[in-house]
Amino acid sequence: MGQTRSQFSEEELQDYEDLTYFTKKEVLYAHQKFKALAPEKVGHNKNAKLPMSKILTYPELQVNPFGDRICHVFSSSQDGDITFEDFLDMMSVFSEAAPKAVKAEHAFRIFDFDGDDMLGHSDLKQVVEKLTGENKLNDSEMQLLINNILEEADLDDDRALSFAEFEHIIDRSSDFLNAFRIRL
Amino acid sequence: MSGGDKKRKHTRSQGWEPAGSEFYQESYPMDAEEIMPQDPKHLATLLPSKQSRAGATLRLRTYDQRTATTRRWQATNQTQKDSTDTAQHRRPSQGEVQVSMLPDLSQNLSNEQSTWEEVMLIKAMPIPMDEKKKLKEKILNQPNLRLQGYEQFKWKRRKAWDHTMIRVNEMFTKVELWRQSLKHIEGNFGTGVVAYFLLLKWMFFLNLTIFISIFLFITLPTILLKDSQGCTEIKDLVNNASYSTDSVDFNFLDLFQGTGIVEDTALFYGFYPNETYCYLVNNTKLYYNLPLAYLLITLLYFLLSLINIVKSAARGFRERLIESEGQFYQYCNLIFGGWDFCIHNQASADIKHKALYNEIKATLETDKSEEERQNRTRGERYVIIFWRMTAFLVTVAVWGFSGAAIYFVFDISTRELEKEIDDKFIQFVYQFLPSFCIVLLNMIVPQIFKRIVVFEKYCPANALTFTLLRSVGLRLASLFVLYYSLFSKVTCHNKENCTEMECWENYVGQNIYKLLWTDFATHVFTTFFLNFPRALLAKHCNNKVFKALGQQTFELPKNVLDVVYSQTLCWFGFFYAPLLSAMASLAFFLIFYIKKFACMNNSTPSAVVYRASRSNSMFMSVLLFSFVCALLPIAFSVSEMTPSTMCGPFSEHASVWQLIVQIFSYTPDVIKTVGHFVTTAGFAIPMFVVLFLLLYYYNAINAANRHMVTVLKNQLVLEGHDKQFLLNRLSMFIKENQKKERHRNADYYENTQHRNISSSN
């Protein structure tokens, strides 16, 4: 612990505490976890930038079907590579303390594969494909499922979910808050 | 002619052009080509509503915190409108978000508090840490006013309070029980199963709290003050201390039976005397009315349990209400809330994929079967009704059989025990016969129910509920039979040669005590000696038969039922054996580890998707139901039955309730009058009316809100259509315009060509 503490100054920790949903101790703990991914690199530079493949060895992200999307969303360099600060941002959003609105915002970005700020047909299809993994729904089932989703949530009939519509669903979904969480 | 026409068109379009571009340039000061893509979908992304999302998040958050900064952020929003130049990218890049996010300083002078609140808001923004840091610095560098006087004090206090809260929370997370275990389970089994373990934890703490309060207010005073002869005027009125059992020598089996020496311990009702203790402190006499304390603690226990259950249930209920309002959201819930992000184990992830796939298919199927159900022929419908009736009859028959079995076994065991048997072990067996019988039935009968439900063709969710309800029915039925047997034994119903028991409360306590032991032993036995070898078999043998025998999933409903049952026993036995709560909390503590073992080592993740929210509300409703069932007999015995004269804190009262009446008669006149008034019709009827009106009022509000929701939703849909329509029109117009432009250019080109040609000519 003492060694880790020396990597951060008190002001930095205060910054992190103010700007994330973590306490100082949790920030340090997060750093330990980050360091465990690439001990040497992070040992030299506490805010080292790790490539996406390295980040995806983090247990929860490794098995998460949206792991690469998560990396892309949180990567400050937009290429999926993650620095410690990005990692902290990520874990902060996934923490228990983060409010629903913040989680919804990021979830929307994660699910928005083509980045057009709408969850369209292709986005939904990709989400479902990632969810079911190796088991594939056939085309008609997929079509039916997507139609059902849109029927439920697409209020303005533009065959895509805007953020407002997505947030509306999330507000109603009691499971989302539980599911969209990674304990540090 | 044609030229003139062209000219007119030309001028008209010229008249259009500048105005158009001017209009666009106002809000989007850039190239018209760039802002006006042909695709209306693209155009939609330029809408202001799409641009201010980060701001929206912020506003939401501000609203959440109910802080006073809303005004400031509204101002920000205005600034944002002015700086819509961020619109040139579909998603504004970070720097621009920052610009648009910055509060307009000229309008507001910030003070310390609002500055700090703004800093706290940064964390909600979807921007990288770098930007956050810059933003924070910027906000902190703004000139800000120091708060004065009371405001300053309030602000300081609030900051200190927040700071302490952070530290306290930090400490709590450090000492939080089972944190690591929960994470581990969550990683392997998902949130639904963790909800079960949280329930266990919740029960452990409930019982622990109760145990501590009982120990402090009943057991400790009794032990400490029993021999103190502080003031002699108030001598104990009854020589109830004379009650004790004959056997003095300690037998190991007594520990499990609650007989012999154990019966005389603080564990049971008989230990507590009917005494008002008197204690001298500095020559002032302090009295401690033990019977009253006993009764109050009992009340406290039930109240505390009730409040806790209702609190947890209400949360679940609210969620359910939200869900039922939009039953429609089941697909979205499944897709967007489907993956447990906490899973960190490859095998579990694979199973989760599979489970989600199944769930999606099942939901789609249900939709189809719903249609099928409506298209069922009359004949098919009759067949199903026949099966369901049969299933119902079988269920009732099984209940009846189980009840009868328990009744007779109990009868045999009491009869055999009345004969003097020397062999301690045989005695032990007879002592535990009823408990064994109950536990055995609890293990076997649910399996029967599981087979039955297949014939009834319910949809999976309903099938689960039905099996659960039937199992709950069985458990409660068996308990009720036990109550009845105990009751008839205690009151000497329908028996000629029965001897009045010296202390029947102890007897009841012992029976519950034994049941609790058996229950616990069953958990241990099934987990370690039955399921563990099975799991080993499945893991290490490649034989298909063994695999099928050994494979087991962690069945949530069954496990929930197990612990709820233990808790029901504890509620029921608590009045007769106060320290049962200590035993229960210890048992729950151990059960947590036992179940964790069962979960991690014996079971594979279930192919059924258990949702945390759904299972939570299910747990709580079962718990509430059992609570009421446990409360009824206690209430009956407190108000109606005569306590034993030889033992216990209520030995000289006609019923326990008498004590309250007696104490009430000692109270000052004012309280007496109020009390009498409250129990008259003059109070009760107006009270009912008021309650009824309140109910009606809230119901009306609810209905109005529901209506409002529908109206707003419809409006939203209409707006959406309007938007769509306008966007289409706009894009059509743009296309037309571009076409014209092209024509014009072509014309111009042609003309110049023509002129060139003619001039060259």
Short mmCIF file of N, CA, C and O in Angstrom, two decimals, chain A residues 20-22 55 58 60-61 64 66-67 69-71 73-74 82 86-99 102-104 106-108 110-111 176-184, chain B residues 123 186 336 339-342:
data_model
loop_
_atom_site.label_atom_id
_atom_site.label_comp_id
_atom_site.label_asym_id
_atom_site.label_seq_id
_atom_site.Cartn_x
_atom_site.Cartn_y
_atom_site.Cartn_z
N THR A 20 -14.50 11.39 -9.41
CA THR A 20 -15.09 10.08 -9.65
C THR A 20 -16.02 9.75 -8.48
O THR A 20 -16.13 10.53 -7.55
N TYR A 21 -16.63 8.58 -8.57
CA TYR A 21 -17.49 8.17 -7.47
C TYR A 21 -16.74 7.34 -6.44
O TYR A 21 -17.31 6.55 -5.71
N PHE A 22 -15.43 7.51 -6.42
CA PHE A 22 -14.62 6.72 -5.50
C PHE A 22 -14.09 7.56 -4.36
O PHE A 22 -13.98 8.78 -4.46
N ILE A 55 -6.05 -4.60 -21.50
CA ILE A 55 -7.19 -4.23 -20.66
C ILE A 55 -8.22 -5.34 -20.64
O ILE A 55 -8.84 -5.64 -19.63
N TYR A 58 -8.65 -8.04 -17.94
CA TYR A 58 -9.34 -7.81 -16.67
C TYR A 58 -10.55 -8.74 -16.62
O TYR A 58 -11.36 -8.76 -17.56
N GLU A 60 -13.60 -9.23 -15.49
CA GLU A 60 -14.97 -8.90 -15.87
C GLU A 60 -15.08 -8.50 -17.33
O GLU A 60 -16.08 -8.78 -17.99
N LEU A 61 -14.04 -7.81 -17.82
CA LEU A 61 -14.10 -7.36 -19.21
C LEU A 61 -13.80 -8.51 -20.17
O LEU A 61 -14.29 -8.54 -21.29
N ASN A 64 -16.90 -10.29 -20.84
CA ASN A 64 -18.02 -9.42 -21.20
C ASN A 64 -18.12 -9.31 -22.72
O ASN A 64 -17.14 -8.94 -23.38
N PHE A 66 -19.33 -7.13 -24.39
CA PHE A 66 -19.17 -5.75 -24.86
C PHE A 66 -17.81 -5.18 -24.47
O PHE A 66 -17.61 -3.97 -24.50
N GLY A 67 -16.87 -6.07 -24.08
CA GLY A 67 -15.58 -5.61 -23.58
C GLY A 67 -14.91 -4.60 -24.50
O GLY A 67 -14.47 -3.53 -24.06
N ARG A 69 -16.23 -2.77 -26.81
CA ARG A 69 -17.01 -1.53 -26.91
C ARG A 69 -16.73 -0.64 -25.69
O ARG A 69 -16.58 0.58 -25.81
N ILE A 70 -16.67 -1.29 -24.53
CA ILE A 70 -16.42 -0.53 -23.30
C ILE A 70 -15.08 0.19 -23.43
O ILE A 70 -14.97 1.38 -23.13
N CYS A 71 -14.07 -0.53 -23.91
CA CYS A 71 -12.76 0.09 -24.05
C CYS A 71 -12.82 1.28 -25.00
O CYS A 71 -12.26 2.33 -24.73
N VAL A 73 -15.36 3.16 -25.71
CA VAL A 73 -16.12 4.28 -25.15
C VAL A 73 -15.29 5.05 -24.14
O VAL A 73 -15.33 6.27 -24.09
N PHE A 74 -14.52 4.33 -23.34
CA PHE A 74 -13.79 5.02 -22.28
C PHE A 74 -12.40 5.47 -22.68
O PHE A 74 -11.75 6.18 -21.94
N ILE A 82 -6.31 2.20 -23.09
CA ILE A 82 -6.83 2.75 -21.84
C ILE A 82 -5.69 3.17 -20.93
O ILE A 82 -4.79 2.38 -20.64
N ASP A 86 -8.46 6.68 -17.64
CA ASP A 86 -9.62 6.13 -18.35
C ASP A 86 -10.21 4.97 -17.57
O ASP A 86 -11.42 4.83 -17.43
N PHE A 87 -9.29 4.15 -17.05
CA PHE A 87 -9.72 3.00 -16.28
C PHE A 87 -10.51 3.44 -15.06
O PHE A 87 -11.56 2.87 -14.72
N LEU A 88 -10.03 4.49 -14.43
CA LEU A 88 -10.71 5.02 -13.24
C LEU A 88 -12.09 5.53 -13.62
O LEU A 88 -13.08 5.28 -12.93
N ASP A 89 -12.15 6.23 -14.74
CA ASP A 89 -13.45 6.69 -15.24
C ASP A 89 -14.39 5.52 -15.43
O ASP A 89 -15.55 5.56 -15.04
N MET A 90 -13.86 4.49 -16.03
CA MET A 90 -14.66 3.32 -16.34
C MET A 90 -15.20 2.70 -15.06
O MET A 90 -16.41 2.49 -14.91
N MET A 91 -14.31 2.43 -14.12
CA MET A 91 -14.74 1.78 -12.91
C MET A 91 -15.69 2.67 -12.10
O MET A 91 -16.58 2.19 -11.41
N SER A 92 -15.48 3.96 -12.21
CA SER A 92 -16.35 4.89 -11.51
C SER A 92 -17.77 4.80 -12.04
O SER A 92 -18.74 4.79 -11.28
N VAL A 93 -17.88 4.72 -13.37
CA VAL A 93 -19.21 4.61 -13.96
C VAL A 93 -19.86 3.28 -13.57
O VAL A 93 -21.06 3.21 -13.31
N PHE A 94 -19.05 2.25 -13.50
CA PHE A 94 -19.60 0.94 -13.17
C PHE A 94 -19.80 0.74 -11.67
O PHE A 94 -20.33 -0.28 -11.26
N SER A 95 -19.33 1.69 -10.86
CA SER A 95 -19.40 1.48 -9.42
C SER A 95 -20.84 1.60 -8.93
O SER A 95 -21.72 2.09 -9.63
N GLU A 96 -21.04 1.17 -7.70
CA GLU A 96 -22.38 1.19 -7.15
C GLU A 96 -22.89 2.61 -6.93
O GLU A 96 -24.08 2.87 -6.98
N ALA A 97 -21.95 3.53 -6.68
CA ALA A 97 -22.35 4.88 -6.31
C ALA A 97 -22.83 5.71 -7.50
O ALA A 97 -23.51 6.70 -7.32
N ALA A 98 -22.48 5.28 -8.70
CA ALA A 98 -22.83 6.09 -9.87
C ALA A 98 -24.34 6.06 -10.10
O ALA A 98 -24.95 4.99 -10.03
N PRO A 99 -24.94 7.22 -10.34
CA PRO A 99 -26.39 7.26 -10.53
C PRO A 99 -26.81 6.67 -11.88
O PRO A 99 -25.99 6.51 -12.78
N VAL A 102 -25.99 8.49 -15.26
CA VAL A 102 -24.63 8.37 -15.76
C VAL A 102 -24.41 7.02 -16.39
O VAL A 102 -23.82 6.88 -17.47
N LYS A 103 -24.93 6.00 -15.73
CA LYS A 103 -24.79 4.65 -16.27
C LYS A 103 -25.52 4.54 -17.61
O LYS A 103 -25.01 3.94 -18.55
N ALA A 104 -26.69 5.13 -17.67
CA ALA A 104 -27.48 5.06 -18.89
C ALA A 104 -26.72 5.71 -20.04
O ALA A 104 -26.65 5.18 -21.15
N HIS A 106 -23.56 6.02 -20.51
CA HIS A 106 -22.47 5.20 -21.03
C HIS A 106 -22.98 3.92 -21.68
O HIS A 106 -22.41 3.46 -22.66
N ALA A 107 -24.02 3.38 -21.10
CA ALA A 107 -24.58 2.17 -21.69
C ALA A 107 -25.03 2.47 -23.12
O ALA A 107 -24.80 1.68 -24.04
N PHE A 108 -25.63 3.62 -23.29
CA PHE A 108 -26.09 4.00 -24.62
C PHE A 108 -24.94 4.04 -25.60
O PHE A 108 -25.01 3.54 -26.71
N ILE A 110 -22.15 2.48 -25.31
CA ILE A 110 -21.60 1.14 -25.52
C ILE A 110 -22.44 0.39 -26.56
O ILE A 110 -21.92 -0.28 -27.44
N PHE A 111 -23.74 0.56 -26.46
CA PHE A 111 -24.61 -0.17 -27.38
C PHE A 111 -24.68 0.47 -28.75
O PHE A 111 -25.14 -0.14 -29.71
N PHE A 176 -31.47 -3.05 -14.64
CA PHE A 176 -30.33 -2.42 -15.28
C PHE A 176 -29.29 -1.97 -14.26
O PHE A 176 -28.10 -2.24 -14.39
N LEU A 177 -29.78 -1.32 -13.20
CA LEU A 177 -28.86 -0.76 -12.22
C LEU A 177 -28.04 -1.86 -11.57
O LEU A 177 -26.86 -1.68 -11.27
N ASN A 178 -28.66 -3.00 -11.34
CA ASN A 178 -27.95 -4.13 -10.75
C ASN A 178 -26.97 -4.74 -11.74
O ASN A 178 -25.88 -5.15 -11.36
N ALA A 179 -27.42 -4.82 -12.97
CA ALA A 179 -26.61 -5.55 -13.95
C ALA A 179 -25.42 -4.72 -14.41
O ALA A 179 -24.35 -5.25 -14.60
N PHE A 180 -25.62 -3.42 -14.55
CA PHE A 180 -24.58 -2.55 -15.10
C PHE A 180 -23.64 -2.13 -13.98
O PHE A 180 -23.56 -0.96 -13.62
N ARG A 181 -22.97 -3.08 -13.40
CA ARG A 181 -22.15 -2.78 -12.24
C ARG A 181 -20.99 -3.75 -12.18
O ARG A 181 -21.14 -4.94 -12.42
N ILE A 182 -19.83 -3.21 -11.90
CA ILE A 182 -18.68 -4.08 -11.65
C ILE A 182 -18.12 -3.69 -10.29
O ILE A 182 -17.74 -2.55 -10.08
N ARG A 183 -18.12 -4.62 -9.40
CA ARG A 183 -17.53 -4.33 -8.09
C ARG A 183 -16.03 -4.26 -8.24
O ARG A 183 -15.42 -5.12 -8.89
N LEU A 184 -15.44 -3.26 -7.63
CA LEU A 184 -13.99 -3.09 -7.74
C LEU A 184 -13.29 -4.24 -7.03
O LEU A 184 -13.67 -4.62 -5.96
N LYS B 123 -18.25 14.92 -12.15
CA LYS B 123 -18.05 13.48 -12.24
C LYS B 123 -19.12 12.78 -13.06
O LYS B 123 -18.92 11.68 -13.53
N GLU B 186 -21.19 -13.43 -7.11
CA GLU B 186 -21.76 -12.61 -8.18
C GLU B 186 -21.04 -12.88 -9.49
O GLU B 186 -21.66 -13.00 -10.54
N PHE B 336 -31.25 -4.96 -22.69
CA PHE B 336 -30.34 -3.93 -22.15
C PHE B 336 -29.93 -4.20 -20.71
O PHE B 336 -28.92 -3.70 -20.25
N TRP B 339 -27.21 -8.64 -19.56
CA TRP B 339 -25.88 -9.12 -19.20
C TRP B 339 -25.50 -8.61 -17.81
O TRP B 339 -25.60 -7.43 -17.55
N ASP B 340 -25.07 -9.52 -16.95
CA ASP B 340 -24.53 -9.09 -15.67
C ASP B 340 -23.07 -8.71 -15.90
O ASP B 340 -22.24 -9.58 -16.13
N PHE B 341 -22.79 -7.43 -15.81
CA PHE B 341 -21.42 -6.99 -16.09
C PHE B 341 -20.43 -7.50 -15.05
O PHE B 341 -19.24 -7.44 -15.23
N CYS B 342 -21.00 -8.02 -13.94
CA CYS B 342 -20.11 -8.45 -12.87
C CYS B 342 -19.53 -9.84 -13.10
O CYS B 342 -18.62 -10.25 -12.40
#
